[in-house]
Amino acid sequence: QVQLRESGGGLVQAGDSLRLSCEVSGVTYSIETIGWFRQAPGKDREFVARISWRGEGTYYADSDSVKGRFTVSSDNDKNTMYLSINSMQPEDTAVYYCAASIATLPAAGWPFWGQGTQVTVSS
């Protein structure tokens, strides 16, 4: 089992920056990738970015709303992954989730999820 816990959300102003954390515990050696997702009110959950567990590779959603403003990083000594967001916009208001994919379960997608952290951007 893998447990994930997001933190760092809150109320921010448009134009601010924010860094979300995803603390990972459990059977971490089985993790292949940590993904970041968000779900805005009334919308489907969408993929934002992912980073390999060892921080060797990153990938971002091919979306104008994400490109250039979102950065994923990792601190493996702390088993913590980060999502940094710059120049925040009201459209970034959402619940942000991190999830883990497992190397030995490629067909399972993202079997482990955190509880999410709310980010609200005021204009």
mmCIF file of N, CA and C in Angstrom:
data_model
loop_
_atom_site.group_PDB
_atom_site.id
_atom_site.type_symbol
_atom_site.label_atom_id
_atom_site.label_comp_id
_atom_site.label_asym_id
_atom_site.label_seq_id
_atom_site.Cartn_x
_atom_site.Cartn_y
_atom_site.Cartn_z
ATOM 1 N N GLN A 1 0.831 -1.198 0.000
ATOM 2 C CA GLN A 1 0.000 0.000 0.000
ATOM 3 C C GLN A 1 0.861 1.242 0.000
ATOM 4 N N VAL A 2 0.325 2.275 -0.615
ATOM 5 C CA VAL A 2 0.992 3.577 -0.659
ATOM 6 C C VAL A 2 -0.001 4.613 -0.151
ATOM 7 N N GLN A 3 0.468 5.490 0.717
ATOM 8 C CA GLN A 3 -0.365 6.572 1.217
ATOM 9 C C GLN A 3 0.199 7.897 0.732
ATOM 10 N N LEU A 4 -0.697 8.792 0.345
ATOM 11 C CA LEU A 4 -0.298 10.124 -0.126
ATOM 12 C C LEU A 4 -1.102 11.172 0.622
ATOM 13 N N ARG A 5 -0.428 12.250 0.971
ATOM 14 C CA ARG A 5 -1.114 13.325 1.694
ATOM 15 C C ARG A 5 -0.676 14.648 1.130
ATOM 16 N N GLU A 6 -1.630 15.385 0.542
ATOM 17 C CA GLU A 6 -1.343 16.696 -0.015
ATOM 18 C C GLU A 6 -1.463 17.770 1.067
ATOM 19 N N SER A 7 -0.730 18.838 0.877
ATOM 20 C CA SER A 7 -0.830 19.996 1.757
ATOM 21 C C SER A 7 -0.369 21.230 0.989
ATOM 22 N N GLY A 8 -0.630 22.385 1.562
ATOM 23 C CA GLY A 8 -0.155 23.633 0.973
ATOM 24 C C GLY A 8 -1.226 24.446 0.273
ATOM 25 N N GLY A 9 -2.431 23.899 0.188
ATOM 26 C CA GLY A 9 -3.501 24.650 -0.439
ATOM 27 C C GLY A 9 -3.987 25.780 0.444
ATOM 28 N N GLY A 10 -4.881 26.599 -0.124
ATOM 29 C CA GLY A 10 -5.435 27.709 0.634
ATOM 30 C C GLY A 10 -5.997 28.757 -0.290
ATOM 31 N N LEU A 11 -6.218 29.935 0.270
ATOM 32 C CA LEU A 11 -6.745 31.064 -0.494
ATOM 33 C C LEU A 11 -5.595 31.984 -0.880
ATOM 34 N N VAL A 12 -5.461 32.250 -2.164
ATOM 35 C CA VAL A 12 -4.402 33.127 -2.661
ATOM 36 C C VAL A 12 -5.007 34.165 -3.592
ATOM 37 N N GLN A 13 -4.214 35.184 -3.873
ATOM 38 C CA GLN A 13 -4.634 36.235 -4.794
ATOM 39 C C GLN A 13 -4.144 35.908 -6.208
ATOM 40 N N ALA A 14 -4.855 36.395 -7.201
ATOM 41 C CA ALA A 14 -4.387 36.243 -8.574
ATOM 42 C C ALA A 14 -3.001 36.859 -8.707
ATOM 43 N N GLY A 15 -2.128 36.146 -9.396
ATOM 44 C CA GLY A 15 -0.752 36.606 -9.558
ATOM 45 C C GLY A 15 0.220 36.022 -8.552
ATOM 46 N N ASP A 16 -0.297 35.467 -7.457
ATOM 47 C CA ASP A 16 0.565 34.859 -6.438
ATOM 48 C C ASP A 16 1.135 33.541 -6.947
ATOM 49 N N SER A 17 2.097 33.040 -6.184
ATOM 50 C CA SER A 17 2.660 31.711 -6.420
ATOM 51 C C SER A 17 2.330 30.817 -5.246
ATOM 52 N N LEU A 18 2.324 29.522 -5.496
ATOM 53 C CA LEU A 18 1.960 28.560 -4.458
ATOM 54 C C LEU A 18 2.719 27.274 -4.709
ATOM 55 N N ARG A 19 3.109 26.604 -3.637
ATOM 56 C CA ARG A 19 3.734 25.296 -3.774
ATOM 57 C C ARG A 19 2.947 24.273 -2.965
ATOM 58 N N LEU A 20 2.472 23.285 -3.646
ATOM 59 C CA LEU A 20 1.763 22.187 -3.005
ATOM 60 C C LEU A 20 2.732 21.037 -2.738
ATOM 61 N N SER A 21 2.496 20.343 -1.642
ATOM 62 C CA SER A 21 3.330 19.207 -1.277
ATOM 63 C C SER A 21 2.514 17.928 -1.305
ATOM 64 N N CYS A 22 3.188 16.844 -1.614
ATOM 65 C CA CYS A 22 2.584 15.514 -1.595
ATOM 66 C C CYS A 22 3.540 14.604 -0.831
ATOM 67 N N GLU A 23 3.163 14.317 0.403
ATOM 68 C CA GLU A 23 3.999 13.459 1.251
ATOM 69 C C GLU A 23 3.592 12.009 1.030
ATOM 70 N N VAL A 24 4.556 11.173 0.722
ATOM 71 C CA VAL A 24 4.284 9.790 0.340
ATOM 72 C C VAL A 24 4.847 8.843 1.392
ATOM 73 N N SER A 25 4.105 7.821 1.730
ATOM 74 C CA SER A 25 4.569 6.823 2.683
ATOM 75 C C SER A 25 4.073 5.450 2.248
ATOM 76 N N GLY A 26 4.563 4.434 2.932
ATOM 77 C CA GLY A 26 4.166 3.065 2.610
ATOM 78 C C GLY A 26 5.227 2.383 1.771
ATOM 79 N N VAL A 27 4.776 1.581 0.819
ATOM 80 C CA VAL A 27 5.676 0.787 -0.007
ATOM 81 C C VAL A 27 6.200 1.658 -1.136
ATOM 82 N N THR A 28 7.058 2.598 -0.799
ATOM 83 C CA THR A 28 7.469 3.605 -1.779
ATOM 84 C C THR A 28 8.370 3.026 -2.865
ATOM 85 N N TYR A 29 9.062 1.917 -2.557
ATOM 86 C CA TYR A 29 9.956 1.367 -3.583
ATOM 87 C C TYR A 29 9.181 0.853 -4.787
ATOM 88 N N SER A 30 7.890 0.648 -4.627
ATOM 89 C CA SER A 30 7.065 0.146 -5.728
ATOM 90 C C SER A 30 6.549 1.252 -6.645
ATOM 91 N N ILE A 31 6.764 2.500 -6.249
ATOM 92 C CA ILE A 31 6.203 3.618 -7.007
ATOM 93 C C ILE A 31 7.020 3.875 -8.257
ATOM 94 N N GLU A 32 6.315 4.103 -9.363
ATOM 95 C CA GLU A 32 6.970 4.469 -10.608
ATOM 96 C C GLU A 32 6.907 5.972 -10.834
ATOM 97 N N THR A 33 5.727 6.532 -10.669
ATOM 98 C CA THR A 33 5.498 7.936 -10.993
ATOM 99 C C THR A 33 4.510 8.549 -10.005
ATOM 100 N N ILE A 34 4.697 9.821 -9.729
ATOM 101 C CA ILE A 34 3.705 10.597 -8.981
ATOM 102 C C ILE A 34 3.065 11.586 -9.957
ATOM 103 N N GLY A 35 1.758 11.565 -9.982
ATOM 104 C CA GLY A 35 1.035 12.468 -10.856
ATOM 105 C C GLY A 35 0.281 13.510 -10.046
ATOM 106 N N TRP A 36 0.105 14.659 -10.661
ATOM 107 C CA TRP A 36 -0.708 15.723 -10.076
ATOM 108 C C TRP A 36 -1.933 15.934 -10.961
ATOM 109 N N PHE A 37 -3.085 16.062 -10.312
ATOM 110 C CA PHE A 37 -4.354 16.269 -10.992
ATOM 111 C C PHE A 37 -5.096 17.396 -10.281
ATOM 112 N N ARG A 38 -6.090 17.943 -10.946
ATOM 113 C CA ARG A 38 -6.939 18.929 -10.283
ATOM 114 C C ARG A 38 -8.373 18.777 -10.785
ATOM 115 N N GLN A 39 -9.301 19.157 -9.927
ATOM 116 C CA GLN A 39 -10.707 19.112 -10.277
ATOM 117 C C GLN A 39 -11.353 20.418 -9.859
ATOM 118 N N ALA A 40 -11.742 21.195 -10.856
ATOM 119 C CA ALA A 40 -12.418 22.460 -10.600
ATOM 120 C C ALA A 40 -13.900 22.201 -10.366
ATOM 121 N N PRO A 41 -14.578 23.119 -9.712
ATOM 122 C CA PRO A 41 -16.008 22.937 -9.438
ATOM 123 C C PRO A 41 -16.792 22.699 -10.719
ATOM 124 N N GLY A 42 -17.568 21.628 -10.726
ATOM 125 C CA GLY A 42 -18.412 21.335 -11.871
ATOM 126 C C GLY A 42 -17.702 20.764 -13.076
ATOM 127 N N LYS A 43 -16.417 20.458 -12.929
ATOM 128 C CA LYS A 43 -15.651 19.934 -14.065
ATOM 129 C C LYS A 43 -15.059 18.580 -13.717
ATOM 130 N N ASP A 44 -14.642 17.862 -14.765
ATOM 131 C CA ASP A 44 -13.979 16.584 -14.556
ATOM 132 C C ASP A 44 -12.561 16.804 -14.028
ATOM 133 N N ARG A 45 -12.057 15.801 -13.369
ATOM 134 C CA ARG A 45 -10.680 15.856 -12.917
ATOM 135 C C ARG A 45 -9.758 15.823 -14.126
ATOM 136 N N GLU A 46 -8.715 16.659 -14.108
ATOM 137 C CA GLU A 46 -7.801 16.727 -15.227
ATOM 138 C C GLU A 46 -6.366 16.517 -14.772
ATOM 139 N N PHE A 47 -5.599 15.894 -15.669
ATOM 140 C CA PHE A 47 -4.183 15.676 -15.422
ATOM 141 C C PHE A 47 -3.428 16.995 -15.567
ATOM 142 N N VAL A 48 -2.474 17.221 -14.666
ATOM 143 C CA VAL A 48 -1.670 18.436 -14.709
ATOM 144 C C VAL A 48 -0.220 18.132 -15.069
ATOM 145 N N ALA A 49 0.381 17.201 -14.324
ATOM 146 C CA ALA A 49 1.800 16.915 -14.541
ATOM 147 C C ALA A 49 2.158 15.617 -13.837
ATOM 148 N N ARG A 50 3.311 15.068 -14.198
ATOM 149 C CA ARG A 50 3.797 13.896 -13.475
ATOM 150 C C ARG A 50 5.321 13.952 -13.391
ATOM 151 N N ILE A 51 5.846 13.223 -12.418
ATOM 152 C CA ILE A 51 7.292 13.159 -12.223
ATOM 153 C C ILE A 51 7.640 11.741 -11.813
ATOM 154 N N SER A 52 8.738 11.220 -12.359
ATOM 155 C CA SER A 52 9.149 9.885 -11.963
ATOM 156 C C SER A 52 9.545 9.903 -10.490
ATOM 157 N N TRP A 53 9.422 8.763 -9.844
ATOM 158 C CA TRP A 53 9.656 8.709 -8.398
ATOM 159 C C TRP A 53 11.059 9.178 -8.037
ATOM 160 N N ARG A 54 12.026 8.890 -8.879
ATOM 161 C CA ARG A 54 13.388 9.329 -8.601
ATOM 162 C C ARG A 54 13.660 10.726 -9.149
ATOM 163 N N GLY A 55 12.642 11.387 -9.667
ATOM 164 C CA GLY A 55 12.811 12.752 -10.155
ATOM 165 C C GLY A 55 13.584 12.857 -11.450
ATOM 166 N N GLU A 56 13.662 11.764 -12.187
ATOM 167 C CA GLU A 56 14.491 11.761 -13.389
ATOM 168 C C GLU A 56 13.763 12.299 -14.610
ATOM 169 N N GLY A 57 12.469 12.316 -14.574
ATOM 170 C CA GLY A 57 11.741 12.772 -15.743
ATOM 171 C C GLY A 57 10.443 13.432 -15.341
ATOM 172 N N THR A 58 10.081 14.469 -16.080
ATOM 173 C CA THR A 58 8.828 15.170 -15.819
ATOM 174 C C THR A 58 8.034 15.276 -17.110
ATOM 175 N N TYR A 59 6.739 15.440 -16.945
ATOM 176 C CA TYR A 59 5.859 15.594 -18.113
ATOM 177 C C TYR A 59 4.703 16.478 -17.679
ATOM 178 N N TYR A 60 4.316 17.395 -18.573
ATOM 179 C CA TYR A 60 3.258 18.333 -18.247
ATOM 180 C C TYR A 60 2.111 18.208 -19.248
ATOM 181 N N ALA A 61 0.921 18.510 -18.771
ATOM 182 C CA ALA A 61 -0.241 18.493 -19.651
ATOM 183 C C ALA A 61 -0.019 19.479 -20.790
ATOM 184 N N ASP A 62 -0.439 19.066 -21.967
ATOM 185 C CA ASP A 62 -0.313 19.917 -23.146
ATOM 186 C C ASP A 62 -1.494 20.882 -23.160
ATOM 187 N N SER A 63 -1.432 21.822 -22.253
ATOM 188 C CA SER A 63 -2.549 22.743 -22.064
ATOM 189 C C SER A 63 -2.003 24.147 -21.861
ATOM 190 N N ASP A 64 -2.622 25.127 -22.497
ATOM 191 C CA ASP A 64 -2.175 26.503 -22.327
ATOM 192 C C ASP A 64 -2.309 26.961 -20.879
ATOM 193 N N SER A 65 -3.240 26.349 -20.155
ATOM 194 C CA SER A 65 -3.449 26.765 -18.765
ATOM 195 C C SER A 65 -2.368 26.236 -17.832
ATOM 196 N N VAL A 66 -1.574 25.279 -18.312
ATOM 197 C CA VAL A 66 -0.539 24.655 -17.479
ATOM 198 C C VAL A 66 0.861 25.048 -17.921
ATOM 199 N N LYS A 67 1.068 25.081 -19.209
ATOM 200 C CA LYS A 67 2.407 25.308 -19.748
ATOM 201 C C LYS A 67 3.051 26.566 -19.192
ATOM 202 N N GLY A 68 4.276 26.412 -18.743
ATOM 203 C CA GLY A 68 5.059 27.546 -18.308
ATOM 204 C C GLY A 68 4.778 28.043 -16.910
ATOM 205 N N ARG A 69 3.709 27.611 -16.284
ATOM 206 C CA ARG A 69 3.373 28.095 -14.944
ATOM 207 C C ARG A 69 3.465 27.022 -13.870
ATOM 208 N N PHE A 70 3.475 25.763 -14.274
ATOM 209 C CA PHE A 70 3.488 24.656 -13.317
ATOM 210 C C PHE A 70 4.837 23.953 -13.378
ATOM 211 N N THR A 71 5.365 23.614 -12.213
ATOM 212 C CA THR A 71 6.619 22.895 -12.136
ATOM 213 C C THR A 71 6.510 21.804 -11.082
ATOM 214 N N VAL A 72 6.896 20.598 -11.458
ATOM 215 C CA VAL A 72 6.932 19.502 -10.493
ATOM 216 C C VAL A 72 8.372 19.244 -10.091
ATOM 217 N N SER A 73 8.557 18.874 -8.842
ATOM 218 C CA SER A 73 9.884 18.574 -8.319
ATOM 219 C C SER A 73 9.747 17.544 -7.211
ATOM 220 N N SER A 74 10.897 17.075 -6.737
ATOM 221 C CA SER A 74 10.850 16.034 -5.712
ATOM 222 C C SER A 74 11.987 16.206 -4.720
ATOM 223 N N ASP A 75 11.757 15.699 -3.532
ATOM 224 C CA ASP A 75 12.786 15.593 -2.503
ATOM 225 C C ASP A 75 12.676 14.169 -1.970
ATOM 226 N N ASN A 76 13.459 13.267 -2.549
ATOM 227 C CA ASN A 76 13.324 11.858 -2.180
ATOM 228 C C ASN A 76 13.802 11.578 -0.763
ATOM 229 N N ASP A 77 14.665 12.418 -0.230
ATOM 230 C CA ASP A 77 15.074 12.233 1.165
ATOM 231 C C ASP A 77 13.879 12.392 2.095
ATOM 232 N N LYS A 78 12.921 13.201 1.675
ATOM 233 C CA LYS A 78 11.736 13.444 2.482
ATOM 234 C C LYS A 78 10.519 12.686 1.958
ATOM 235 N N ASN A 79 10.711 11.907 0.876
ATOM 236 C CA ASN A 79 9.574 11.232 0.232
ATOM 237 C C ASN A 79 8.451 12.217 -0.059
ATOM 238 N N THR A 80 8.820 13.365 -0.547
ATOM 239 C CA THR A 80 7.841 14.420 -0.803
ATOM 240 C C THR A 80 8.004 14.950 -2.217
ATOM 241 N N MET A 81 6.877 15.116 -2.893
ATOM 242 C CA MET A 81 6.853 15.678 -4.232
ATOM 243 C C MET A 81 6.147 17.033 -4.163
ATOM 244 N N TYR A 82 6.493 17.902 -5.090
ATOM 245 C CA TYR A 82 5.967 19.251 -5.058
ATOM 246 C C TYR A 82 5.367 19.650 -6.405
ATOM 247 N N LEU A 83 4.355 20.507 -6.329
ATOM 248 C CA LEU A 83 3.806 21.149 -7.520
ATOM 249 C C LEU A 83 3.812 22.647 -7.249
ATOM 250 N N SER A 84 4.630 23.360 -7.992
ATOM 251 C CA SER A 84 4.712 24.811 -7.846
ATOM 252 C C SER A 84 3.914 25.468 -8.967
ATOM 253 N N ILE A 85 3.145 26.469 -8.596
ATOM 254 C CA ILE A 85 2.298 27.173 -9.563
ATOM 255 C C ILE A 85 2.609 28.666 -9.476
ATOM 256 N N ASN A 86 2.935 29.249 -10.587
ATOM 257 C CA ASN A 86 3.219 30.680 -10.644
ATOM 258 C C ASN A 86 2.087 31.430 -11.325
ATOM 259 N N SER A 87 2.053 32.740 -11.095
ATOM 260 C CA SER A 87 1.070 33.607 -11.756
ATOM 261 C C SER A 87 -0.325 33.000 -11.707
ATOM 262 N N MET A 88 -0.749 32.711 -10.495
ATOM 263 C CA MET A 88 -2.024 32.008 -10.337
ATOM 264 C C MET A 88 -3.184 32.841 -10.857
ATOM 265 N N GLN A 89 -4.165 32.111 -11.396
ATOM 266 C CA GLN A 89 -5.338 32.720 -11.982
ATOM 267 C C GLN A 89 -6.583 32.136 -11.332
ATOM 268 N N PRO A 90 -7.685 32.873 -11.351
ATOM 269 C CA PRO A 90 -8.925 32.318 -10.772
ATOM 270 C C PRO A 90 -9.292 30.964 -11.364
ATOM 271 N N GLU A 91 -8.907 30.742 -12.621
ATOM 272 C CA GLU A 91 -9.200 29.451 -13.264
ATOM 273 C C GLU A 91 -8.415 28.295 -12.651
ATOM 274 N N ASP A 92 -7.430 28.597 -11.823
ATOM 275 C CA ASP A 92 -6.673 27.543 -11.141
ATOM 276 C C ASP A 92 -7.387 27.051 -9.891
ATOM 277 N N THR A 93 -8.484 27.680 -9.547
ATOM 278 C CA THR A 93 -9.249 27.238 -8.388
ATOM 279 C C THR A 93 -9.734 25.811 -8.601
ATOM 280 N N ALA A 94 -9.349 24.930 -7.678
ATOM 281 C CA ALA A 94 -9.666 23.513 -7.817
ATOM 282 C C ALA A 94 -9.189 22.774 -6.577
ATOM 283 N N VAL A 95 -9.599 21.530 -6.475
ATOM 284 C CA VAL A 95 -8.980 20.616 -5.521
ATOM 285 C C VAL A 95 -7.845 19.919 -6.268
ATOM 286 N N TYR A 96 -6.667 19.976 -5.668
ATOM 287 C CA TYR A 96 -5.477 19.393 -6.280
ATOM 288 C C TYR A 96 -5.149 18.078 -5.582
ATOM 289 N N TYR A 97 -4.900 17.065 -6.406
ATOM 290 C CA TYR A 97 -4.619 15.723 -5.912
ATOM 291 C C TYR A 97 -3.263 15.251 -6.421
ATOM 292 N N CYS A 98 -2.606 14.425 -5.615
ATOM 293 C CA CYS A 98 -1.477 13.668 -6.138
ATOM 294 C C CYS A 98 -1.851 12.187 -6.113
ATOM 295 N N ALA A 99 -1.235 11.447 -7.001
ATOM 296 C CA ALA A 99 -1.534 10.031 -7.142
ATOM 297 C C ALA A 99 -0.255 9.287 -7.505
ATOM 298 N N ALA A 100 -0.248 7.997 -7.209
ATOM 299 C CA ALA A 100 0.927 7.176 -7.472
ATOM 300 C C ALA A 100 0.602 6.072 -8.457
ATOM 301 N N SER A 101 1.499 5.876 -9.415
ATOM 302 C CA SER A 101 1.417 4.696 -10.263
ATOM 303 C C SER A 101 2.475 3.702 -9.790
ATOM 304 N N ILE A 102 2.175 2.440 -9.995
ATOM 305 C CA ILE A 102 3.025 1.376 -9.474
ATOM 306 C C ILE A 102 3.704 0.664 -10.645
ATOM 307 N N ALA A 103 5.002 0.465 -10.528
ATOM 308 C CA ALA A 103 5.771 -0.097 -11.636
ATOM 309 C C ALA A 103 5.275 -1.480 -12.043
ATOM 310 N N THR A 104 4.864 -2.276 -11.083
ATOM 311 C CA THR A 104 4.438 -3.642 -11.383
ATOM 312 C C THR A 104 2.965 -3.734 -11.744
ATOM 313 N N LEU A 105 2.281 -2.608 -11.747
ATOM 314 C CA LEU A 105 0.846 -2.583 -12.089
ATOM 315 C C LEU A 105 0.582 -1.539 -13.163
ATOM 316 N N PRO A 106 1.216 -1.669 -14.325
ATOM 317 C CA PRO A 106 1.062 -0.622 -15.344
ATOM 318 C C PRO A 106 -0.365 -0.440 -15.821
ATOM 319 N N ALA A 107 -1.172 -1.509 -15.801
ATOM 320 C CA ALA A 107 -2.550 -1.392 -16.272
ATOM 321 C C ALA A 107 -3.470 -0.760 -15.251
ATOM 322 N N ALA A 108 -2.983 -0.598 -14.030
ATOM 323 C CA ALA A 108 -3.841 -0.076 -12.965
ATOM 324 C C ALA A 108 -3.962 1.427 -13.011
ATOM 325 N N GLY A 109 -3.146 2.080 -13.815
ATOM 326 C CA GLY A 109 -3.247 3.531 -13.890
ATOM 327 C C GLY A 109 -2.700 4.175 -12.639
ATOM 328 N N TRP A 110 -3.570 4.842 -11.909
ATOM 329 C CA TRP A 110 -3.195 5.533 -10.673
ATOM 330 C C TRP A 110 -4.010 4.915 -9.532
ATOM 331 N N PRO A 111 -3.534 3.818 -8.957
ATOM 332 C CA PRO A 111 -4.342 3.125 -7.953
ATOM 333 C C PRO A 111 -4.370 3.795 -6.577
ATOM 334 N N PHE A 112 -3.429 4.678 -6.298
ATOM 335 C CA PHE A 112 -3.374 5.313 -4.980
ATOM 336 C C PHE A 112 -3.484 6.827 -5.116
ATOM 337 N N TRP A 113 -4.347 7.403 -4.276
ATOM 338 C CA TRP A 113 -4.637 8.833 -4.336
ATOM 339 C C TRP A 113 -4.586 9.452 -2.946
ATOM 340 N N GLY A 114 -4.235 10.729 -2.919
ATOM 341 C CA GLY A 114 -4.366 11.485 -1.688
ATOM 342 C C GLY A 114 -5.785 12.015 -1.566
ATOM 343 N N GLN A 115 -6.038 12.713 -0.470
ATOM 344 C CA GLN A 115 -7.382 13.221 -0.198
ATOM 345 C C GLN A 115 -7.645 14.559 -0.883
ATOM 346 N N GLY A 116 -6.594 15.181 -1.380
ATOM 347 C CA GLY A 116 -6.744 16.450 -2.076
ATOM 348 C C GLY A 116 -6.544 17.648 -1.173
ATOM 349 N N THR A 117 -6.158 18.753 -1.774
ATOM 350 C CA THR A 117 -6.022 20.013 -1.051
ATOM 351 C C THR A 117 -6.681 21.111 -1.876
ATOM 352 N N GLN A 118 -7.485 21.923 -1.226
ATOM 353 C CA GLN A 118 -8.258 22.956 -1.921
ATOM 354 C C GLN A 118 -7.392 24.187 -2.172
ATOM 355 N N VAL A 119 -7.425 24.648 -3.406
ATOM 356 C CA VAL A 119 -6.764 25.900 -3.779
ATOM 357 C C VAL A 119 -7.834 26.840 -4.335
ATOM 358 N N THR A 120 -7.910 28.014 -3.760
ATOM 359 C CA THR A 120 -8.868 29.019 -4.218
ATOM 360 C C THR A 120 -8.113 30.286 -4.570
ATOM 361 N N VAL A 121 -8.331 30.778 -5.788
ATOM 362 C CA VAL A 121 -7.642 31.972 -6.264
ATOM 363 C C VAL A 121 -8.667 33.085 -6.433
ATOM 364 N N SER A 122 -8.469 34.161 -5.710
ATOM 365 C CA SER A 122 -9.388 35.288 -5.821
ATOM 366 C C SER A 122 -8.830 36.319 -6.790
ATOM 367 N N SER A 123 -9.730 36.975 -7.491
ATOM 368 C CA SER A 123 -9.304 37.967 -8.494
ATOM 369 C C SER A 123 -9.190 39.350 -7.886
#
